[in-house]
XYZ file of C-alpha atoms in Angstrom:
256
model
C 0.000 0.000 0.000
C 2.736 2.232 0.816
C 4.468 1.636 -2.351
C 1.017 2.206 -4.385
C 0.766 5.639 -2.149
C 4.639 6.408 -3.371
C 3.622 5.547 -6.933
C 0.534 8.101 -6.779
C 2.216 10.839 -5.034
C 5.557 10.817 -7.705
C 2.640 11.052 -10.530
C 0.532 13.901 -8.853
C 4.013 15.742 -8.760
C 4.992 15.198 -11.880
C 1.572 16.718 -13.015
C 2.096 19.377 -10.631
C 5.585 20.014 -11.773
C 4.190 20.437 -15.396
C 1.285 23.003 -14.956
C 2.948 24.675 -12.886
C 3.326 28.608 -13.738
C 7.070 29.467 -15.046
C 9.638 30.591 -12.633
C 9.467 33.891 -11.603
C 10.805 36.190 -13.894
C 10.883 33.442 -16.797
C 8.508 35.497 -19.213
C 9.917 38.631 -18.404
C 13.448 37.194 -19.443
C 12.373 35.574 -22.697
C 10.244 38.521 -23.654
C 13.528 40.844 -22.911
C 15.777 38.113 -24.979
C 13.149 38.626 -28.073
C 13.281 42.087 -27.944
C 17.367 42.487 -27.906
C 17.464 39.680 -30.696
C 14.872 42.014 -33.066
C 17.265 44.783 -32.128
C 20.294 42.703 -33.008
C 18.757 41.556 -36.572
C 17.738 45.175 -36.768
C 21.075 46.951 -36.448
C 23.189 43.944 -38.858
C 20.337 44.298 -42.001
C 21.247 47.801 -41.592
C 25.094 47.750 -41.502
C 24.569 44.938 -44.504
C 22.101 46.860 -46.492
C 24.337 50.138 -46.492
C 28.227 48.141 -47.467
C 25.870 46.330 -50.009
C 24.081 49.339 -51.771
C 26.757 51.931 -51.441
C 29.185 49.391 -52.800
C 26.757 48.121 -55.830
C 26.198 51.779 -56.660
C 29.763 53.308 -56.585
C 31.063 49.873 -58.845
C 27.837 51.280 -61.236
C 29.367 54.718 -61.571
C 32.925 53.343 -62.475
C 31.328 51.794 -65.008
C 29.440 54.349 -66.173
C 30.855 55.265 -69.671
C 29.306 58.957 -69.939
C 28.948 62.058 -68.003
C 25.521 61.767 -67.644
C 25.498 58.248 -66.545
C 27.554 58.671 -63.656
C 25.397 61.738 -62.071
C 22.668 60.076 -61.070
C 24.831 57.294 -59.581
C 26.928 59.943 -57.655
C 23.802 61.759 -56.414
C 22.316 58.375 -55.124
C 25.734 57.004 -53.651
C 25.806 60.149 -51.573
C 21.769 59.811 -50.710
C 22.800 56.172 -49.924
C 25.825 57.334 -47.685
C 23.893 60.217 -46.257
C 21.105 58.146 -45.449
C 23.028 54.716 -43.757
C 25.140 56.940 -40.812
C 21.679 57.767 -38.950
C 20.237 54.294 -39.799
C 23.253 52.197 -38.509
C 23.432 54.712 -35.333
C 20.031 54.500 -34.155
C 20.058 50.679 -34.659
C 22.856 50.104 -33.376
C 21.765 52.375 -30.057
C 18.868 50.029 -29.572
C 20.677 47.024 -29.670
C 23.095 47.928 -27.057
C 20.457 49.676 -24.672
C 18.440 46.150 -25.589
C 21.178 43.681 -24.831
C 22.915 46.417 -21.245
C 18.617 45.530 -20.206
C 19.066 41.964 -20.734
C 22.436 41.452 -18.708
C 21.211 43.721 -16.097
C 18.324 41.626 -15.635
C 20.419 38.762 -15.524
C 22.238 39.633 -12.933
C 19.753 40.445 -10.983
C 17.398 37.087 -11.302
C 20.240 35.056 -11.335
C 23.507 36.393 -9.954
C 25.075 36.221 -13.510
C 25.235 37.611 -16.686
C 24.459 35.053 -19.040
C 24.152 37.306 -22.368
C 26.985 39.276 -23.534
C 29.572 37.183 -23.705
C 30.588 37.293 -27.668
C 31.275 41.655 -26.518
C 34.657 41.608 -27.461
C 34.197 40.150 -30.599
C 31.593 41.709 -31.880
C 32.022 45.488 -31.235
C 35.525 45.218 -32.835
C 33.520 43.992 -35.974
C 30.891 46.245 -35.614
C 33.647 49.216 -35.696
C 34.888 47.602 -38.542
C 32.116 47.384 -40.481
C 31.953 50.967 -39.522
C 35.139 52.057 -40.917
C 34.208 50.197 -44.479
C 31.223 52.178 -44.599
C 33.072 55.775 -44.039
C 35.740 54.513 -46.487
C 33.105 54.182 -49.517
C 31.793 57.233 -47.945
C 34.997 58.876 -48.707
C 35.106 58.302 -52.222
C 31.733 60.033 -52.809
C 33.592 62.982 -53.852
C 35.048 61.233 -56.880
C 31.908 60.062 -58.596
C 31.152 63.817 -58.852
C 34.298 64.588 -60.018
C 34.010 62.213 -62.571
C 30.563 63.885 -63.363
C 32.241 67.309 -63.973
C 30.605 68.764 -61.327
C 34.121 70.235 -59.399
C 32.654 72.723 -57.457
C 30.143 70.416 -55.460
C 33.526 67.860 -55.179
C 35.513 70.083 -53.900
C 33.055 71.123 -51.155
C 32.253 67.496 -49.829
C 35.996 66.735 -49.772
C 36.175 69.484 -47.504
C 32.651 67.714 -45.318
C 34.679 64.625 -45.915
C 38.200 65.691 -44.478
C 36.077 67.601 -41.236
C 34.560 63.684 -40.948
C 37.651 61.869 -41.294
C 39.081 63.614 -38.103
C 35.949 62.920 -36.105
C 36.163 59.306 -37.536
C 39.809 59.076 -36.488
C 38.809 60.846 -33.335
C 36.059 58.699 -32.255
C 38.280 55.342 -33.229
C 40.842 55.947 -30.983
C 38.016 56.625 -27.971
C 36.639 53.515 -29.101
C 39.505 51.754 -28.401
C 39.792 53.083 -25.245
C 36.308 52.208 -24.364
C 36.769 48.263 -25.967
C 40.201 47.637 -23.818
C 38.786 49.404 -20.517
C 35.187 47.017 -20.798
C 37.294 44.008 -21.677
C 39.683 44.315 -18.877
C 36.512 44.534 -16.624
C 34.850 41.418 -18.297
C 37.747 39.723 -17.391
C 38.169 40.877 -13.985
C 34.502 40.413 -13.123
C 34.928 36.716 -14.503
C 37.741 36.125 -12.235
C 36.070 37.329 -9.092
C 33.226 35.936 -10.003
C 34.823 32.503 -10.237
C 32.520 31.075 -12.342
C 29.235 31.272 -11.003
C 27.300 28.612 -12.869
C 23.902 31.343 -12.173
C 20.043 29.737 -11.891
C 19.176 26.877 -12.752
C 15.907 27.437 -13.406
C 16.949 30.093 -16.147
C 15.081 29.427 -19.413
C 17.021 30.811 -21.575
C 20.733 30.436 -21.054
C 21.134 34.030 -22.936
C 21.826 31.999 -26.427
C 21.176 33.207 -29.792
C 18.788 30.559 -32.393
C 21.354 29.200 -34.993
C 19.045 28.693 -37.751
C 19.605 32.039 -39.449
C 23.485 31.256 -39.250
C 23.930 30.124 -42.480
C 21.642 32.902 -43.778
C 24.183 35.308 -42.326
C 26.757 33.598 -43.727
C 25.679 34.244 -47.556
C 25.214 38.308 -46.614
C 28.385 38.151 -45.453
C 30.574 36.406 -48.481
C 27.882 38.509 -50.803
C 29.023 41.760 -49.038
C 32.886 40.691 -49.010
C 32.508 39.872 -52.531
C 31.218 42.975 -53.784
C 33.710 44.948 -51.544
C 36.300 42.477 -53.186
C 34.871 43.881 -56.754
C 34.940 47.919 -55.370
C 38.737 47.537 -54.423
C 39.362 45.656 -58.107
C 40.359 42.770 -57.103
C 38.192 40.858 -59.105
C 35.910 42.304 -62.274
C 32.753 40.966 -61.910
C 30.146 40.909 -64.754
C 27.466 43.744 -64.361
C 24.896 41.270 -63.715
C 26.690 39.444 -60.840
C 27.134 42.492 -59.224
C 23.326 42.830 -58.927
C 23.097 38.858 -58.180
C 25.568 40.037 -55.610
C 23.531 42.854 -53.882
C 20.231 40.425 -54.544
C 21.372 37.690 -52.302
C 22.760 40.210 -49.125
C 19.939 41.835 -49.040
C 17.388 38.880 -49.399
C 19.667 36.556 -46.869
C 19.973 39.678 -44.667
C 16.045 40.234 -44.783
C 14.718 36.583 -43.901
C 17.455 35.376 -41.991
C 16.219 34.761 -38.002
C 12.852 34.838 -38.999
C-alpha cells in the first residue's frame, strides 16, 4: 500500500511540476531576450544593407561610360551614404540599450550575466564594419568629379576631411572604451569565479542558430562585392546585382 501511495504521489508531482506557472521572472526574461534579438537583426540588415548598396552603386558609376550616366549614380551614392550613418546609429543604439537591459536583468534574477559574452568580438567587428562604410563614404567625392561637377567635389571633400578627423577621433576613444570594458569582463569573470547562475533560467542568454547560415551568404555577398569595389576581381554587371540580390534577401529573412 505504501508503495502504491509512493507511486501516486511521484505522478501527482509530476503533473504538478508540469502546470505549474514558469519561474518567476521566466517570461519577463524571454520577452527581454526577443526584444534584444529584433534589435540585433535590426542593427546587422542595416550595416549589410548600407556596405551592399553603397558598394553596388559606386562599382555602377565606375562603369558608367558617360557624363551623364555617372550623375545620377553619384547623387544616389551620396543619398545612400547620407542616409546609412543615422540608420546604422540608431540601430545600433537600440541594440546595445536592448542587450545592457538583458544582462542587467540577468544579474539580478540570477547572480550572472548570461548574455553578452561574444562583446569583445563583436564590437571590434561592428567598428569595422563601420570604418568600411566611411571609407566608400569617402570616395563620394570622386563620382562627382568624374561627373564634372568640381565645385560640389571640392566642397564634400572638404565635409569629408572635417569627418575623417571625427572618424579618427572617435576610433581611438573607441579603443579606449573596448580595452577598458574588456579588462573589466575579465576581472569580473575572475572574481566571479565562475558562477554557474540559476538553474531554473530558461534561456541560457543563447542566440537561435538557424539564421546562421543565412548570415553567412550576406556576409561572403558583401565581401565579394567589396572584393569587386577595391578591383580585385571584375565581376560581370549582372553578378554584381546577383551580388547585392542575395545580401539583401539573406539579410532580410534570416532569423525569422
Amino acid at each position: 500500500m505504501r508503495g502504491t501511495t509512493t507511486y501516486g504521489d511521484a505522478i501527482m508531482t509530476v503533473m504538478l511540476l508540469t502546470e505549474m506557472a514558469p519561474p518567476p521572472g521566466a517570461q519577463e526574461m524571454a520577452g527581454l531576450r526577443s526584444r534584444a534579438r529584433a534589435a540585433r537583426r535590426g542593427a546587422l540588415v542595416a550595416l549589410t544593407a548600407s556596405i551592399a548598396l553603397l558598394t553596388t552603386v559606386q562599382l555602377l558609376a565606375d562603369r558608367a561610360a558617360t557624363r551623364e550616366q555617372t550623375l545620377p549614380l553619384a547623387v544616389l551614392s551620396l543619398a545612400i551614404f547620407t542616409a546609412a550613418l543615422p540608420v546604422m546609429a540608431i540601430t545600433q543604439y537600440v541594440w546595445g540599450a536592448r542587450a545592457r537591459l538583458v544582462r542587467r536583468r540577468e544579474q539580478e534574477l540570477y547572480a550572472v550575466a548570461r548574455s553578452g559574452r561574444a562583446r569583445p568580438l563583436t564590437r571590434p567587428a561592428v567598428a569595422a564594419c563601420w570604418a568600411v562604410t566611411l571609407l566608400l563614404g569617402w570616395t563620394v567625392p570622386r563620382s562627382f568629379r568624374e561627373a564634372a561637377l568640381y565645385n560640389f567635389a571640392d566642397t564634400l571633400s572638404w565635409a569629408v576631411e572635417a569627418l575623417s578627423v571625427i572618424s579618427v577621433t572617435a576610433g581611438v576613444l573607441f579603443l579606449l572604451w573596448w580595452a577598458r570594458d574588456v579588462v573589466g569582463m575579465l576581472a569580473r569573470a575572475l572574481r566571479s569565479g565562475g558562477s554557474p547562475g540559476d538553474p531554473w533560467d530558461p534561456g541560457g542568454g543563447t542566440r537561435p542558430g538557424e539564421g546562421a547560415a543565412l548570415w553567412t551568404g550576406a556576409a561572403v555577398a558583401v565581401v565579394a562585392l567589396l572584393g569587386a569595389r577595391a578591383h580585385l576581381w571584375e565581376p560581370a554587371t549582372g553578378v554584381v546585382y546577383a551580388l547585392l540580390t542575395a545580401a539583401l534577401v539573406c539579410g532580410v529573412v534570416t532569423d525569422e
